[in-house]
Phi, psi and omega in degrees: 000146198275173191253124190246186162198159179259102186295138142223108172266168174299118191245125181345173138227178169322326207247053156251327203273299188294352170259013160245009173232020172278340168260029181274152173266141204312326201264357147031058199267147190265109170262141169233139181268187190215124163271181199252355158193148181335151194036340176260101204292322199300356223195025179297139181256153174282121151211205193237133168258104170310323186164150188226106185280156101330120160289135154271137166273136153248166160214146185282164179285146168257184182313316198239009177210129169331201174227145206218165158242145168238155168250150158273156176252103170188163192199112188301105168283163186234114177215110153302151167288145211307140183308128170183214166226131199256154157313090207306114181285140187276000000 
């Protein structure tokens, strides 16, 4: 039987992400690692933050309810990977 344990990270919120960027300078660039298995940061891929959305939820219309969006109050980054030269992929 495989060994599972329960990941929970502390997941950030806004006014934690703005009092880790108030001495940053406007022109900043953000790298965010990724870990490479839960909780684990030592073995991290690198990356760059691109953009950032408002989550929208949709639902499509049904018989009996149009069809809708809510934006959330929450907010997706995007982040590609850090500028360089890479391999070309087929």
């Amino acid at each position: 039987m495989t060994e599972i344990f329960e990941h929970a990270p502390q997941t950030w919120n806004a006014a934690q992400l703005r009092e880790a960027l108030k001495d940053l300078p406007d022109d900043s660039p953000i790298h965010i690692g990724v870990a490479e298995d839960p909780g684990d940061f030592d073995g991290y891929r690198g990356g760059v933050l691109v953009d950032a959305h408002r989550v929208e939820n949709w639902w499509p219309a049904t018989a009996t309810e149009p069809e809708r969006t809510e934006t959330e109050k929450a907010l997706t980054l995007f982040v590609d990977w850090e500028p360089g030269a890479y391999d070309l992929l087929d």
